[in-house]
Every structure is written in C-alpha cells, then in structure tokens.
PDB file of C-alpha atoms in Angstrom:
ATOM      1  CA  MET A   1       0.000   0.000   0.000  1.00  0.00           C
ATOM      2  CA  VAL A   2       1.371   3.427  -0.948  1.00  0.00           C
ATOM      3  CA  LEU A   3       0.653   6.282   1.380  1.00  0.00           C
ATOM      4  CA  PHE A   4       0.446   9.753  -0.036  1.00  0.00           C
ATOM      5  CA  HIS A   5       1.090  12.835   2.011  1.00  0.00           C
ATOM      6  CA  ARG A   6      -1.860  15.076   1.630  1.00  0.00           C
ATOM      7  CA  TYR A   7      -0.732  18.630   0.969  1.00  0.00           C
ATOM      8  CA  THR A   8      -2.787  21.154   2.816  1.00  0.00           C
ATOM      9  CA  PHE A   9      -2.682  24.853   3.076  1.00  0.00           C
ATOM     10  CA  GLU A  10      -2.782  24.511   6.871  1.00  0.00           C
ATOM     11  CA  ALA A  11       0.431  22.462   6.831  1.00  0.00           C
ATOM     12  CA  GLU A  12       2.176  25.140   4.778  1.00  0.00           C
ATOM     13  CA  ILE A  13       1.030  27.868   7.180  1.00  0.00           C
ATOM     14  CA  THR A  14       2.380  25.862  10.119  1.00  0.00           C
ATOM     15  CA  ILE A  15       5.774  25.496   8.429  1.00  0.00           C
ATOM     16  CA  MET A  16       5.841  29.217   7.577  1.00  0.00           C
ATOM     17  CA  ASN A  17       4.926  30.140  11.156  1.00  0.00           C
ATOM     18  CA  LYS A  18       7.712  27.962  12.577  1.00  0.00           C
ATOM     19  CA  THR A  19      10.229  29.475  10.164  1.00  0.00           C
ATOM     20  CA  PHE A  20       9.083  33.015  10.950  1.00  0.00           C
ATOM     21  CA  PHE A  21       9.241  32.316  14.684  1.00  0.00           C
ATOM     22  CA  ARG A  22      12.804  31.000  14.360  1.00  0.00           C
ATOM     23  CA  LEU A  23      13.862  34.071  12.402  1.00  0.00           C
ATOM     24  CA  VAL A  24      12.349  36.380  15.014  1.00  0.00           C
ATOM     25  CA  VAL A  25      14.164  34.530  17.830  1.00  0.00           C
ATOM     26  CA  VAL A  26      17.502  34.745  15.978  1.00  0.00           C
ATOM     27  CA  ALA A  27      16.980  38.458  15.294  1.00  0.00           C
ATOM     28  CA  LEU A  28      16.198  39.158  18.950  1.00  0.00           C
ATOM     29  CA  VAL A  29      19.245  37.230  20.137  1.00  0.00           C
ATOM     30  CA  LEU A  30      21.484  39.143  17.722  1.00  0.00           C
ATOM     31  CA  LEU A  31      19.968  42.470  18.735  1.00  0.00           C
ATOM     32  CA  PHE A  32      20.452  41.715  22.425  1.00  0.00           C
ATOM     33  CA  ALA A  33      24.029  40.540  21.845  1.00  0.00           C
ATOM     34  CA  SER A  34      24.802  43.659  19.822  1.00  0.00           C
ATOM     35  CA  ASN A  35      23.443  45.954  22.544  1.00  0.00           C
ATOM     36  CA  THR A  36      25.381  44.081  25.239  1.00  0.00           C
ATOM     37  CA  TYR A  37      28.554  44.331  23.164  1.00  0.00           C
ATOM     38  CA  ALA A  38      28.039  48.078  22.729  1.00  0.00           C
ATOM     39  CA  GLN A  39      27.442  48.470  26.476  1.00  0.00           C
ATOM     40  CA  GLN A  40      30.757  46.739  27.191  1.00  0.00           C
ATOM     41  CA  GLY A  41      32.299  49.126  24.671  1.00  0.00           C
ATOM     42  CA  LYS A  42      30.743  52.116  26.436  1.00  0.00           C
ATOM     43  CA  LYS A  43      32.580  51.300  29.667  1.00  0.00           C
ATOM     44  CA  LEU A  44      35.858  50.787  27.791  1.00  0.00           C
ATOM     45  CA  TYR A  45      35.316  54.053  25.874  1.00  0.00           C
ATOM     46  CA  GLU A  46      34.609  55.987  29.072  1.00  0.00           C
ATOM     47  CA  ASP A  47      37.655  54.511  30.818  1.00  0.00           C
ATOM     48  CA  ASN A  48      40.148  54.810  27.946  1.00  0.00           C
ATOM     49  CA  CYS A  49      39.018  57.140  25.152  1.00  0.00           C
ATOM     50  CA  GLN A  50      36.682  59.825  26.447  1.00  0.00           C
ATOM     51  CA  SER A  51      39.433  62.051  27.840  1.00  0.00           C
ATOM     52  CA  CYS A  52      40.764  62.757  24.316  1.00  0.00           C
ATOM     53  CA  HIS A  53      37.880  61.907  21.969  1.00  0.00           C
ATOM     54  CA  THR A  54      34.217  62.708  21.495  1.00  0.00           C
ATOM     55  CA  ILE A  55      31.528  61.027  19.423  1.00  0.00           C
ATOM     56  CA  GLY A  56      29.803  63.671  17.344  1.00  0.00           C
ATOM     57  CA  LYS A  57      30.896  66.701  19.373  1.00  0.00           C
ATOM     58  CA  GLY A  58      33.940  67.685  17.353  1.00  0.00           C
ATOM     59  CA  ASN A  59      37.677  67.267  17.624  1.00  0.00           C
ATOM     60  CA  THR A  60      39.467  67.735  20.926  1.00  0.00           C
ATOM     61  CA  VAL A  61      42.965  66.440  21.716  1.00  0.00           C
ATOM     62  CA  GLY A  62      42.198  63.632  19.253  1.00  0.00           C
ATOM     63  CA  PRO A  63      39.735  63.276  16.402  1.00  0.00           C
ATOM     64  CA  ASP A  64      35.990  63.023  16.787  1.00  0.00           C
ATOM     65  CA  LEU A  65      35.161  59.316  16.494  1.00  0.00           C
ATOM     66  CA  LYS A  66      31.727  59.716  14.931  1.00  0.00           C
ATOM     67  CA  GLY A  67      31.597  57.487  11.868  1.00  0.00           C
ATOM     68  CA  VAL A  68      35.216  56.341  12.237  1.00  0.00           C
ATOM     69  CA  GLY A  69      34.233  52.788  11.289  1.00  0.00           C
ATOM     70  CA  ALA A  70      33.098  54.033   7.890  1.00  0.00           C
ATOM     71  CA  LYS A  71      36.351  55.953   7.303  1.00  0.00           C
ATOM     72  CA  TYR A  72      38.898  53.251   8.097  1.00  0.00           C
ATOM     73  CA  PRO A  73      38.978  49.448   7.889  1.00  0.00           C
ATOM     74  CA  GLU A  74      38.456  47.617  11.173  1.00  0.00           C
ATOM     75  CA  ALA A  75      41.890  45.943  11.055  1.00  0.00           C
ATOM     76  CA  TRP A  76      43.546  49.342  10.567  1.00  0.00           C
ATOM     77  CA  ILE A  77      41.667  50.846  13.522  1.00  0.00           C
ATOM     78  CA  ILE A  78      42.654  47.940  15.771  1.00  0.00           C
ATOM     79  CA  LYS A  79      46.300  48.321  14.789  1.00  0.00           C
ATOM     80  CA  TRP A  80      46.100  52.113  15.308  1.00  0.00           C
ATOM     81  CA  ILE A  81      44.570  51.814  18.770  1.00  0.00           C
ATOM     82  CA  LYS A  82      47.095  49.210  19.883  1.00  0.00           C
ATOM     83  CA  ASN A  83      50.104  51.302  18.799  1.00  0.00           C
ATOM     84  CA  SER A  84      49.591  54.385  16.648  1.00  0.00           C
ATOM     85  CA  GLN A  85      53.216  55.475  16.922  1.00  0.00           C
ATOM     86  CA  ALA A  86      54.476  52.234  15.392  1.00  0.00           C
ATOM     87  CA  MET A  87      52.248  53.019  12.404  1.00  0.00           C
ATOM     88  CA  VAL A  88      53.577  56.582  12.217  1.00  0.00           C
ATOM     89  CA  LYS A  89      57.167  55.329  12.354  1.00  0.00           C
ATOM     90  CA  ALA A  90      56.331  52.824   9.592  1.00  0.00           C
ATOM     91  CA  LYS A  91      55.090  55.815   7.558  1.00  0.00           C
ATOM     92  CA  ASP A  92      51.527  54.568   7.183  1.00  0.00           C
ATOM     93  CA  PRO A  93      50.010  57.478   5.194  1.00  0.00           C
ATOM     94  CA  LYS A  94      46.733  57.622   7.150  1.00  0.00           C
ATOM     95  CA  ALA A  95      48.536  57.368  10.495  1.00  0.00           C
ATOM     96  CA  VAL A  96      51.011  60.120   9.569  1.00  0.00           C
ATOM     97  CA  ALA A  97      48.172  62.376   8.371  1.00  0.00           C
ATOM     98  CA  ILE A  98      46.226  61.986  11.639  1.00  0.00           C
ATOM     99  CA  PHE A  99      49.381  62.460  13.725  1.00  0.00           C
ATOM    100  CA  ASN A 100      50.226  65.681  11.870  1.00  0.00           C
ATOM    101  CA  GLN A 101      46.634  66.965  11.909  1.00  0.00           C
ATOM    102  CA  PHE A 102      46.572  66.721  15.695  1.00  0.00           C
ATOM    103  CA  ASN A 103      49.804  68.621  16.326  1.00  0.00           C
ATOM    104  CA  GLN A 104      51.938  65.491  16.509  1.00  0.00           C
ATOM    105  CA  ILE A 105      50.483  64.626  19.907  1.00  0.00           C
ATOM    106  CA  PRO A 106      50.913  60.862  20.150  1.00  0.00           C
ATOM    107  CA  MET A 107      48.001  58.683  21.111  1.00  0.00           C
ATOM    108  CA  PRO A 108      49.028  56.417  23.984  1.00  0.00           C
ATOM    109  CA  PRO A 109      49.321  52.762  23.003  1.00  0.00           C
ATOM    110  CA  PHE A 110      46.611  50.377  24.177  1.00  0.00           C
ATOM    111  CA  GLU A 111      48.483  47.146  23.502  1.00  0.00           C
ATOM    112  CA  SER A 112      46.807  45.433  26.441  1.00  0.00           C
ATOM    113  CA  MET A 113      43.356  45.880  24.876  1.00  0.00           C
ATOM    114  CA  SER A 114      42.210  42.754  23.085  1.00  0.00           C
ATOM    115  CA  ASP A 115      40.806  42.879  19.571  1.00  0.00           C
ATOM    116  CA  ALA A 116      37.432  41.991  21.111  1.00  0.00           C
ATOM    117  CA  ASP A 117      37.663  44.978  23.483  1.00  0.00           C
ATOM    118  CA  ILE A 118      38.475  47.320  20.615  1.00  0.00           C
ATOM    119  CA  LYS A 119      35.604  45.890  18.546  1.00  0.00           C
ATOM    120  CA  ALA A 120      33.285  46.499  21.513  1.00  0.00           C
ATOM    121  CA  VAL A 121      34.424  50.141  21.653  1.00  0.00           C
ATOM    122  CA  MET A 122      33.847  50.386  17.897  1.00  0.00           C
ATOM    123  CA  ALA A 123      30.340  48.926  18.354  1.00  0.00           C
ATOM    124  CA  TYR A 124      29.622  51.559  20.991  1.00  0.00           C
ATOM    125  CA  VAL A 125      30.980  54.367  18.806  1.00  0.00           C
ATOM    126  CA  LYS A 126      28.854  53.108  15.914  1.00  0.00           C
ATOM    127  CA  SER A 127      25.766  53.004  18.145  1.00  0.00           C
ATOM    128  CA  GLN A 128      26.395  56.617  19.129  1.00  0.00           C
ATOM    129  CA  SER A 129      27.215  57.781  15.598  1.00  0.00           C
ATOM    130  CA  GLY A 130      23.658  57.477  14.347  1.00  0.00           C
ATOM    131  CA  ALA A 131      24.596  54.417  12.299  1.00  0.00           C
ATOM    132  CA  LYS A 132      22.187  51.516  12.108  1.00  0.00           C
ATOM    133  CA  LYS A 133      23.196  48.493  14.141  1.00  0.00           C
TER     134      LYS A 133
END
C-alpha cells in the first residue's frame, strides 16, 4: 500500500509560522548581543578614550570618532589603537596624516586591549554615531 502525504494549506502555514518564529528569535538574540557588546564598549570608551575623543561633538585632543568605522577598515583601527606610533614610524600614510593633523600629539598605546575589546568600543561608537546596528 502506498501512502500519499496530503498537501494542505494549513500544513504550509504551520511550516511558515515555525520558520518566521525562528527568524524572530535569531533576530532578537542578535539584537540583544549587539546591545550588550556596545554596552561593554561604552565602559571601555569611558575609561580609555573619552578624555581625548568625542563622538559627534567635534575634535578635541584627538579626532571626533563619529563614523570612524566608515572611514577606516576595522583591522587598521585595531592596529592604530594598539600602537599608533608604530604606524607613524612605519610611515603609514593615514597614520602620519592623523598624527600631523593633531599637532603630533601621540596617542598612547593600548596594547593590552584585546581585539574583542576594541571591537566592543567600535560597536559603541557606531551606536552613538547614528549608524544603524
């Protein structure tokens, strides 16, 4: 005896509802994780960056960080934050330009910051720059 699966519209709706529900759960988890990451970055920013940088309030001792993630590649920013002077000494054109623009005041190295910490700061800066998460 051959059994045939009877296709029904109700079965399709059930499958679509399950898929939609799964997508909503994944989106909420990612949104929560992104906000948590940015909150970790906020603390790191306040402890390490805020004394020389603003986000959207103009240049101070260092450049305004609003939109910095759109101006420079992530790997470059990480390298810059860890040791900007090594990049200046290596004659990286962007590093030299920033160094000269800000009166050759060196940014202190943050070699002890992990890449994950720096990415968290970048997530916070992005969240404060008016960029979509």
